Amino acid sequence: MKIIKIKLSISNAYLVKDKKCILIDAGAPNEAGRILTAVRQAGVDEKDISLILHTHGHIDHAGSTAELKRLLNAPTAVHTADAFMLRTGTNGEVKPRNLEAKMVAAMVVKPFEAVGPDMILDKEISLKDFGVDGDVIFTPGHTMGSLSVMLSNQEAIIGDVMMGGWMGGNLFGTRPNYHYFIDDLSAVHASMKKIFDRKPSTLYVGHGGPLKLEAVEKTFAGKIQ
């Protein structure tokens, strides 16, 4: 199994290569070409992408979903609580946690091309049917429909449960930090604990990263019950 980080203009998408491949997150609008270039550079046939899975429904993770769905003809999946974001091309309510986050929100929280998701996840699932040895777990807090992927190689892709560093992950990206937007802080902490309990060695995040579990546990010590 191999995880390929696709660094985009605002966020990260990930290609997971196993028996088949899944694409996790779809970047901001107009980034489908950049994603497909990364897929080809990884030696992956586009027909082998069995699923486009969203860690959540914000514009920087779902902005190119509609275009990718047309190009790849792959099914799309999102948690039931975030499905309205894809269907309407809106971000829902975002809750900035500080002044920097308010400035970020003003720049990135915009409409995007709507798309109907093919799979609405209302329970945690195995990804084996899609050719990947891993599980989808629910990790709300950043949004109420946030989810993470726990892989059998003891690595995890966790979206915006947390982020790396500052300035959108461009500064000290391997240092664990809270994300700019938090819908429910207690839910974030509960989701962190759920992830930590599985002991993944490496956490791949939507901005910055990757993060090592030891550093993450140290950063958030005392906050996780």
PDB file of N, CA, C and O in Angstrom, residues 1-8 12-18 20-26 34-53 55 68 72 74 127 130-132 149 151 153 155 157 204-205:
ATOM      1  N   MET A   1       0.848  -1.196   0.000  1.00  0.00           N
ATOM      2  CA  MET A   1       0.000   0.000   0.000  1.00  0.00           C
ATOM      3  C   MET A   1       0.883   1.245   0.000  1.00  0.00           C
ATOM      4  O   MET A   1       1.914   1.274   0.664  1.00  0.00           O
ATOM      5  N   LYS A   2       0.438   2.257  -0.725  1.00  0.00           N
ATOM      6  CA  LYS A   2       1.201   3.495  -0.807  1.00  0.00           C
ATOM      7  C   LYS A   2       0.255   4.683  -0.767  1.00  0.00           C
ATOM      8  O   LYS A   2      -0.796   4.669  -1.422  1.00  0.00           O
ATOM      9  N   ILE A   3       0.634   5.708  -0.024  1.00  0.00           N
ATOM     10  CA  ILE A   3      -0.123   6.953   0.036  1.00  0.00           C
ATOM     11  C   ILE A   3       0.661   8.027  -0.705  1.00  0.00           C
ATOM     12  O   ILE A   3       1.838   8.273  -0.400  1.00  0.00           O
ATOM     13  N   ILE A   4       0.023   8.661  -1.669  1.00  0.00           N
ATOM     14  CA  ILE A   4       0.663   9.721  -2.445  1.00  0.00           C
ATOM     15  C   ILE A   4      -0.036  11.032  -2.124  1.00  0.00           C
ATOM     16  O   ILE A   4      -1.235  11.192  -2.352  1.00  0.00           O
ATOM     17  N   LYS A   5       0.720  11.959  -1.575  1.00  0.00           N
ATOM     18  CA  LYS A   5       0.188  13.282  -1.252  1.00  0.00           C
ATOM     19  C   LYS A   5       0.167  14.136  -2.503  1.00  0.00           C
ATOM     20  O   LYS A   5       1.171  14.236  -3.222  1.00  0.00           O
ATOM     21  N   ILE A   6      -0.980  14.746  -2.786  1.00  0.00           N
ATOM     22  CA  ILE A   6      -1.126  15.648  -3.928  1.00  0.00           C
ATOM     23  C   ILE A   6      -1.278  17.053  -3.379  1.00  0.00           C
ATOM     24  O   ILE A   6      -2.336  17.437  -2.885  1.00  0.00           O
ATOM     25  N   LYS A   7      -0.200  17.824  -3.440  1.00  0.00           N
ATOM     26  CA  LYS A   7      -0.207  19.181  -2.895  1.00  0.00           C
ATOM     27  C   LYS A   7      -0.900  20.098  -3.885  1.00  0.00           C
ATOM     28  O   LYS A   7      -0.480  20.253  -5.039  1.00  0.00           O
ATOM     29  N   LEU A   8      -1.971  20.731  -3.434  1.00  0.00           N
ATOM     30  CA  LEU A   8      -2.766  21.615  -4.279  1.00  0.00           C
ATOM     31  C   LEU A   8      -2.613  23.061  -3.814  1.00  0.00           C
ATOM     32  O   LEU A   8      -1.823  23.353  -2.909  1.00  0.00           O
ATOM     33  N   ASN A  12      -4.492  19.547   0.547  1.00  0.00           N
ATOM     34  CA  ASN A  12      -3.903  18.316   0.041  1.00  0.00           C
ATOM     35  C   ASN A  12      -5.016  17.339  -0.337  1.00  0.00           C
ATOM     36  O   ASN A  12      -5.999  17.207   0.391  1.00  0.00           O
ATOM     37  N   ALA A  13      -4.839  16.660  -1.451  1.00  0.00           N
ATOM     38  CA  ALA A  13      -5.621  15.462  -1.756  1.00  0.00           C
ATOM     39  C   ALA A  13      -4.674  14.280  -1.640  1.00  0.00           C
ATOM     40  O   ALA A  13      -3.440  14.454  -1.595  1.00  0.00           O
ATOM     41  N   TYR A  14      -5.223  13.078  -1.585  1.00  0.00           N
ATOM     42  CA  TYR A  14      -4.382  11.890  -1.437  1.00  0.00           C
ATOM     43  C   TYR A  14      -4.855  10.786  -2.363  1.00  0.00           C
ATOM     44  O   TYR A  14      -6.059  10.551  -2.509  1.00  0.00           O
ATOM     45  N   LEU A  15      -3.888  10.112  -2.961  1.00  0.00           N
ATOM     46  CA  LEU A  15      -4.149   8.922  -3.750  1.00  0.00           C
ATOM     47  C   LEU A  15      -3.638   7.719  -2.959  1.00  0.00           C
ATOM     48  O   LEU A  15      -2.461   7.682  -2.576  1.00  0.00           O
ATOM     49  N   VAL A  16      -4.510   6.775  -2.688  1.00  0.00           N
ATOM     50  CA  VAL A  16      -4.122   5.564  -1.978  1.00  0.00           C
ATOM     51  C   VAL A  16      -4.065   4.424  -2.983  1.00  0.00           C
ATOM     52  O   VAL A  16      -5.070   4.084  -3.614  1.00  0.00           O
ATOM     53  N   LYS A  17      -2.869   3.847  -3.126  1.00  0.00           N
ATOM     54  CA  LYS A  17      -2.658   2.738  -4.057  1.00  0.00           C
ATOM     55  C   LYS A  17      -2.608   1.437  -3.281  1.00  0.00           C
ATOM     56  O   LYS A  17      -1.773   1.257  -2.394  1.00  0.00           O
ATOM     57  N   ASP A  18      -3.486   0.524  -3.623  1.00  0.00           N
ATOM     58  CA  ASP A  18      -3.492  -0.808  -3.041  1.00  0.00           C
ATOM     59  C   ASP A  18      -3.835  -1.774  -4.190  1.00  0.00           C
ATOM     60  O   ASP A  18      -3.291  -1.635  -5.279  1.00  0.00           O
ATOM     61  N   LYS A  20      -6.576  -1.715  -5.746  1.00  0.00           N
ATOM     62  CA  LYS A  20      -7.064  -0.647  -6.609  1.00  0.00           C
ATOM     63  C   LYS A  20      -6.656   0.667  -5.966  1.00  0.00           C
ATOM     64  O   LYS A  20      -5.851   0.683  -5.035  1.00  0.00           O
ATOM     65  N   CYS A  21      -7.216   1.764  -6.435  1.00  0.00           N
ATOM     66  CA  CYS A  21      -6.848   3.074  -5.906  1.00  0.00           C
ATOM     67  C   CYS A  21      -8.096   3.862  -5.540  1.00  0.00           C
ATOM     68  O   CYS A  21      -9.126   3.762  -6.213  1.00  0.00           O
ATOM     69  N   ILE A  22      -7.983   4.654  -4.484  1.00  0.00           N
ATOM     70  CA  ILE A  22      -9.037   5.607  -4.171  1.00  0.00           C
ATOM     71  C   ILE A  22      -8.422   6.995  -4.074  1.00  0.00           C
ATOM     72  O   ILE A  22      -7.251   7.159  -3.700  1.00  0.00           O
ATOM     73  N   LEU A  23      -9.202   7.983  -4.454  1.00  0.00           N
ATOM     74  CA  LEU A  23      -8.806   9.380  -4.328  1.00  0.00           C
ATOM     75  C   LEU A  23      -9.531   9.955  -3.130  1.00  0.00           C
ATOM     76  O   LEU A  23     -10.753   9.853  -3.030  1.00  0.00           O
ATOM     77  N   ILE A  24      -8.761  10.523  -2.214  1.00  0.00           N
ATOM     78  CA  ILE A  24      -9.355  11.124  -1.023  1.00  0.00           C
ATOM     79  C   ILE A  24      -9.261  12.640  -1.147  1.00  0.00           C
ATOM     80  O   ILE A  24      -8.170  13.217  -1.177  1.00  0.00           O
ATOM     81  N   ASP A  25     -10.416  13.253  -1.281  1.00  0.00           N
ATOM     82  CA  ASP A  25     -10.633  14.687  -1.472  1.00  0.00           C
ATOM     83  C   ASP A  25     -10.313  15.120  -2.892  1.00  0.00           C
ATOM     84  O   ASP A  25      -9.613  14.435  -3.642  1.00  0.00           O
ATOM     85  N   ALA A  26     -10.883  16.268  -3.260  1.00  0.00           N
ATOM     86  CA  ALA A  26     -10.882  16.670  -4.670  1.00  0.00           C
ATOM     87  C   ALA A  26     -10.458  18.112  -4.887  1.00  0.00           C
ATOM     88  O   ALA A  26     -10.708  18.677  -5.954  1.00  0.00           O
ATOM     89  N   ARG A  34      -4.776  19.187 -12.308  1.00  0.00           N
ATOM     90  CA  ARG A  34      -3.588  19.010 -11.462  1.00  0.00           C
ATOM     91  C   ARG A  34      -3.626  17.665 -10.745  1.00  0.00           C
ATOM     92  O   ARG A  34      -2.606  16.981 -10.616  1.00  0.00           O
ATOM     93  N   ILE A  35      -4.807  17.280 -10.305  1.00  0.00           N
ATOM     94  CA  ILE A  35      -4.966  15.997  -9.634  1.00  0.00           C
ATOM     95  C   ILE A  35      -4.718  14.847 -10.601  1.00  0.00           C
ATOM     96  O   ILE A  35      -3.996  13.890 -10.285  1.00  0.00           O
ATOM     97  N   LEU A  36      -5.279  14.932 -11.793  1.00  0.00           N
ATOM     98  CA  LEU A  36      -5.097  13.863 -12.774  1.00  0.00           C
ATOM     99  C   LEU A  36      -3.643  13.761 -13.222  1.00  0.00           C
ATOM    100  O   LEU A  36      -3.145  12.654 -13.480  1.00  0.00           O
ATOM    101  N   THR A  37      -2.952  14.875 -13.299  1.00  0.00           N
ATOM    102  CA  THR A  37      -1.517  14.831 -13.617  1.00  0.00           C
ATOM    103  C   THR A  37      -0.760  14.058 -12.547  1.00  0.00           C
ATOM    104  O   THR A  37       0.104  13.225 -12.859  1.00  0.00           O
ATOM    105  N   ALA A  38      -1.089  14.315 -11.278  1.00  0.00           N
ATOM    106  CA  ALA A  38      -0.434  13.597 -10.183  1.00  0.00           C
ATOM    107  C   ALA A  38      -0.760  12.111 -10.220  1.00  0.00           C
ATOM    108  O   ALA A  38       0.094  11.267  -9.942  1.00  0.00           O
ATOM    109  N   VAL A  39      -2.006  11.787 -10.573  1.00  0.00           N
ATOM    110  CA  VAL A  39      -2.408  10.382 -10.687  1.00  0.00           C
ATOM    111  C   VAL A  39      -1.571   9.678 -11.756  1.00  0.00           C
ATOM    112  O   VAL A  39      -1.030   8.582 -11.540  1.00  0.00           O
ATOM    113  N   ARG A  40      -1.423  10.310 -12.915  1.00  0.00           N
ATOM    114  CA  ARG A  40      -0.646   9.704 -13.999  1.00  0.00           C
ATOM    115  C   ARG A  40       0.835   9.598 -13.630  1.00  0.00           C
ATOM    116  O   ARG A  40       1.490   8.596 -13.938  1.00  0.00           O
ATOM    117  N   GLN A  41       1.363  10.609 -12.959  1.00  0.00           N
ATOM    118  CA  GLN A  41       2.768  10.574 -12.550  1.00  0.00           C
ATOM    119  C   GLN A  41       3.025   9.453 -11.551  1.00  0.00           C
ATOM    120  O   GLN A  41       4.154   8.949 -11.450  1.00  0.00           O
ATOM    121  N   ALA A  42       1.979   9.058 -10.823  1.00  0.00           N
ATOM    122  CA  ALA A  42       2.104   7.954  -9.875  1.00  0.00           C
ATOM    123  C   ALA A  42       1.996   6.593 -10.564  1.00  0.00           C
ATOM    124  O   ALA A  42       2.084   5.551  -9.909  1.00  0.00           O
ATOM    125  N   GLY A  43       1.824   6.597 -11.875  1.00  0.00           N
ATOM    126  CA  GLY A  43       1.733   5.364 -12.625  1.00  0.00           C
ATOM    127  C   GLY A  43       0.394   4.667 -12.494  1.00  0.00           C
ATOM    128  O   GLY A  43       0.291   3.451 -12.704  1.00  0.00           O
ATOM    129  N   VAL A  44      -0.634   5.440 -12.167  1.00  0.00           N
ATOM    130  CA  VAL A  44      -1.973   4.878 -11.961  1.00  0.00           C
ATOM    131  C   VAL A  44      -2.832   5.125 -13.188  1.00  0.00           C
ATOM    132  O   VAL A  44      -2.897   6.251 -13.697  1.00  0.00           O
ATOM    133  N   ASP A  45      -3.470   4.070 -13.659  1.00  0.00           N
ATOM    134  CA  ASP A  45      -4.455   4.204 -14.728  1.00  0.00           C
ATOM    135  C   ASP A  45      -5.724   4.806 -14.134  1.00  0.00           C
ATOM    136  O   ASP A  45      -6.213   4.338 -13.101  1.00  0.00           O
ATOM    137  N   GLU A  46      -6.236   5.834 -14.749  1.00  0.00           N
ATOM    138  CA  GLU A  46      -7.419   6.513 -14.211  1.00  0.00           C
ATOM    139  C   GLU A  46      -8.586   5.552 -14.008  1.00  0.00           C
ATOM    140  O   GLU A  46      -9.400   5.733 -13.102  1.00  0.00           O
ATOM    141  N   LYS A  47      -8.662   4.514 -14.816  1.00  0.00           N
ATOM    142  CA  LYS A  47      -9.757   3.538 -14.701  1.00  0.00           C
ATOM    143  C   LYS A  47      -9.650   2.719 -13.421  1.00  0.00           C
ATOM    144  O   LYS A  47     -10.611   2.056 -13.028  1.00  0.00           O
ATOM    145  N   ASP A  48      -8.483   2.745 -12.778  1.00  0.00           N
ATOM    146  CA  ASP A  48      -8.295   1.988 -11.547  1.00  0.00           C
ATOM    147  C   ASP A  48      -8.710   2.759 -10.299  1.00  0.00           C
ATOM    148  O   ASP A  48      -8.589   2.253  -9.183  1.00  0.00           O
ATOM    149  N   ILE A  49      -9.162   3.999 -10.463  1.00  0.00           N
ATOM    150  CA  ILE A  49      -9.670   4.758  -9.320  1.00  0.00           C
ATOM    151  C   ILE A  49     -11.110   4.317  -9.065  1.00  0.00           C
ATOM    152  O   ILE A  49     -12.005   4.572  -9.870  1.00  0.00           O
ATOM    153  N   SER A  50     -11.299   3.647  -7.950  1.00  0.00           N
ATOM    154  CA  SER A  50     -12.593   3.014  -7.676  1.00  0.00           C
ATOM    155  C   SER A  50     -13.535   3.891  -6.871  1.00  0.00           C
ATOM    156  O   SER A  50     -14.730   3.599  -6.791  1.00  0.00           O
ATOM    157  N   LEU A  51     -13.012   4.992  -6.283  1.00  0.00           N
ATOM    158  CA  LEU A  51     -13.843   5.828  -5.408  1.00  0.00           C
ATOM    159  C   LEU A  51     -13.201   7.190  -5.224  1.00  0.00           C
ATOM    160  O   LEU A  51     -11.966   7.296  -5.117  1.00  0.00           O
ATOM    161  N   ILE A  52     -14.025   8.224  -5.183  1.00  0.00           N
ATOM    162  CA  ILE A  52     -13.610   9.562  -4.733  1.00  0.00           C
ATOM    163  C   ILE A  52     -14.281   9.785  -3.387  1.00  0.00           C
ATOM    164  O   ILE A  52     -15.505   9.938  -3.302  1.00  0.00           O
ATOM    165  N   LEU A  53     -13.490   9.769  -2.345  1.00  0.00           N
ATOM    166  CA  LEU A  53     -14.000   9.849  -0.974  1.00  0.00           C
ATOM    167  C   LEU A  53     -13.671  11.205  -0.376  1.00  0.00           C
ATOM    168  O   LEU A  53     -12.535  11.678  -0.480  1.00  0.00           O
ATOM    169  N   THR A  55     -13.250  13.684   2.878  1.00  0.00           N
ATOM    170  CA  THR A  55     -13.145  13.777   4.328  1.00  0.00           C
ATOM    171  C   THR A  55     -14.192  14.726   4.890  1.00  0.00           C
ATOM    172  O   THR A  55     -14.589  14.590   6.045  1.00  0.00           O
ATOM    173  N   LEU A  68     -14.110  16.029 -11.692  1.00  0.00           N
ATOM    174  CA  LEU A  68     -13.440  14.733 -11.582  1.00  0.00           C
ATOM    175  C   LEU A  68     -14.419  13.579 -11.805  1.00  0.00           C
ATOM    176  O   LEU A  68     -14.061  12.563 -12.411  1.00  0.00           O
ATOM    177  N   LEU A  72     -13.497  10.887 -14.508  1.00  0.00           N
ATOM    178  CA  LEU A  72     -13.100   9.565 -14.030  1.00  0.00           C
ATOM    179  C   LEU A  72     -14.235   8.546 -14.051  1.00  0.00           C
ATOM    180  O   LEU A  72     -13.988   7.340 -13.998  1.00  0.00           O
ATOM    181  N   ALA A  74     -15.986   7.798 -11.652  1.00  0.00           N
ATOM    182  CA  ALA A  74     -15.862   7.056 -10.388  1.00  0.00           C
ATOM    183  C   ALA A  74     -16.937   7.539  -9.428  1.00  0.00           C
ATOM    184  O   ALA A  74     -17.299   8.722  -9.423  1.00  0.00           O
ATOM    185  N   LEU A 127     -13.186  -0.376   3.252  1.00  0.00           N
ATOM    186  CA  LEU A 127     -12.889   0.007   1.877  1.00  0.00           C
ATOM    187  C   LEU A 127     -12.444  -1.181   1.023  1.00  0.00           C
ATOM    188  O   LEU A 127     -12.022  -1.002  -0.122  1.00  0.00           O
ATOM    189  N   PHE A 130     -13.590  -1.577  -2.437  1.00  0.00           N
ATOM    190  CA  PHE A 130     -13.004  -0.639  -3.397  1.00  0.00           C
ATOM    191  C   PHE A 130     -11.527  -0.926  -3.631  1.00  0.00           C
ATOM    192  O   PHE A 130     -10.813  -0.115  -4.220  1.00  0.00           O
ATOM    193  N   GLY A 131     -11.056  -2.076  -3.141  1.00  0.00           N
ATOM    194  CA  GLY A 131      -9.689  -2.506  -3.401  1.00  0.00           C
ATOM    195  C   GLY A 131      -8.644  -1.911  -2.498  1.00  0.00           C
ATOM    196  O   GLY A 131      -7.444  -1.954  -2.821  1.00  0.00           O
ATOM    197  N   VAL A 132      -9.047  -1.380  -1.335  1.00  0.00           N
ATOM    198  CA  VAL A 132      -8.115  -0.770  -0.393  1.00  0.00           C
ATOM    199  C   VAL A 132      -8.350  -1.373   0.984  1.00  0.00           C
ATOM    200  O   VAL A 132      -9.495  -1.439   1.454  1.00  0.00           O
ATOM    201  N   VAL A 149      -9.805   8.062   7.225  1.00  0.00           N
ATOM    202  CA  VAL A 149      -9.517   6.735   6.686  1.00  0.00           C
ATOM    203  C   VAL A 149      -8.357   6.138   7.466  1.00  0.00           C
ATOM    204  O   VAL A 149      -7.263   6.717   7.520  1.00  0.00           O
ATOM    205  N   LEU A 151      -5.873   3.040   7.640  1.00  0.00           N
ATOM    206  CA  LEU A 151      -5.359   2.030   6.728  1.00  0.00           C
ATOM    207  C   LEU A 151      -4.644   0.915   7.482  1.00  0.00           C
ATOM    208  O   LEU A 151      -4.148   1.113   8.599  1.00  0.00           O
ATOM    209  N   ASN A 153      -1.835  -0.353   7.066  1.00  0.00           N
ATOM    210  CA  ASN A 153      -0.405  -0.144   7.274  1.00  0.00           C
ATOM    211  C   ASN A 153      -0.122   0.798   8.439  1.00  0.00           C
ATOM    212  O   ASN A 153       1.001   1.298   8.589  1.00  0.00           O
ATOM    213  N   GLU A 155      -1.302   3.787   8.985  1.00  0.00           N
ATOM    214  CA  GLU A 155      -1.308   5.204   8.637  1.00  0.00           C
ATOM    215  C   GLU A 155      -2.755   5.657   8.510  1.00  0.00           C
ATOM    216  O   GLU A 155      -3.654   4.833   8.344  1.00  0.00           O
ATOM    217  N   ILE A 157      -5.492   8.982   7.085  1.00  0.00           N
ATOM    218  CA  ILE A 157      -5.757  10.233   6.368  1.00  0.00           C
ATOM    219  C   ILE A 157      -6.963  10.856   7.045  1.00  0.00           C
ATOM    220  O   ILE A 157      -8.053  10.285   7.032  1.00  0.00           O
ATOM    221  N   TYR A 204      -1.953  11.891   7.896  1.00  0.00           N
ATOM    222  CA  TYR A 204      -1.949  12.759   6.720  1.00  0.00           C
ATOM    223  C   TYR A 204      -3.146  13.702   6.815  1.00  0.00           C
ATOM    224  O   TYR A 204      -4.284  13.251   6.964  1.00  0.00           O
ATOM    225  N   VAL A 205      -2.880  14.994   6.730  1.00  0.00           N
ATOM    226  CA  VAL A 205      -3.905  16.003   6.991  1.00  0.00           C
ATOM    227  C   VAL A 205      -4.193  16.820   5.733  1.00  0.00           C
ATOM    228  O   VAL A 205      -3.450  16.788   4.748  1.00  0.00           O
TER     229      VAL A 205
END
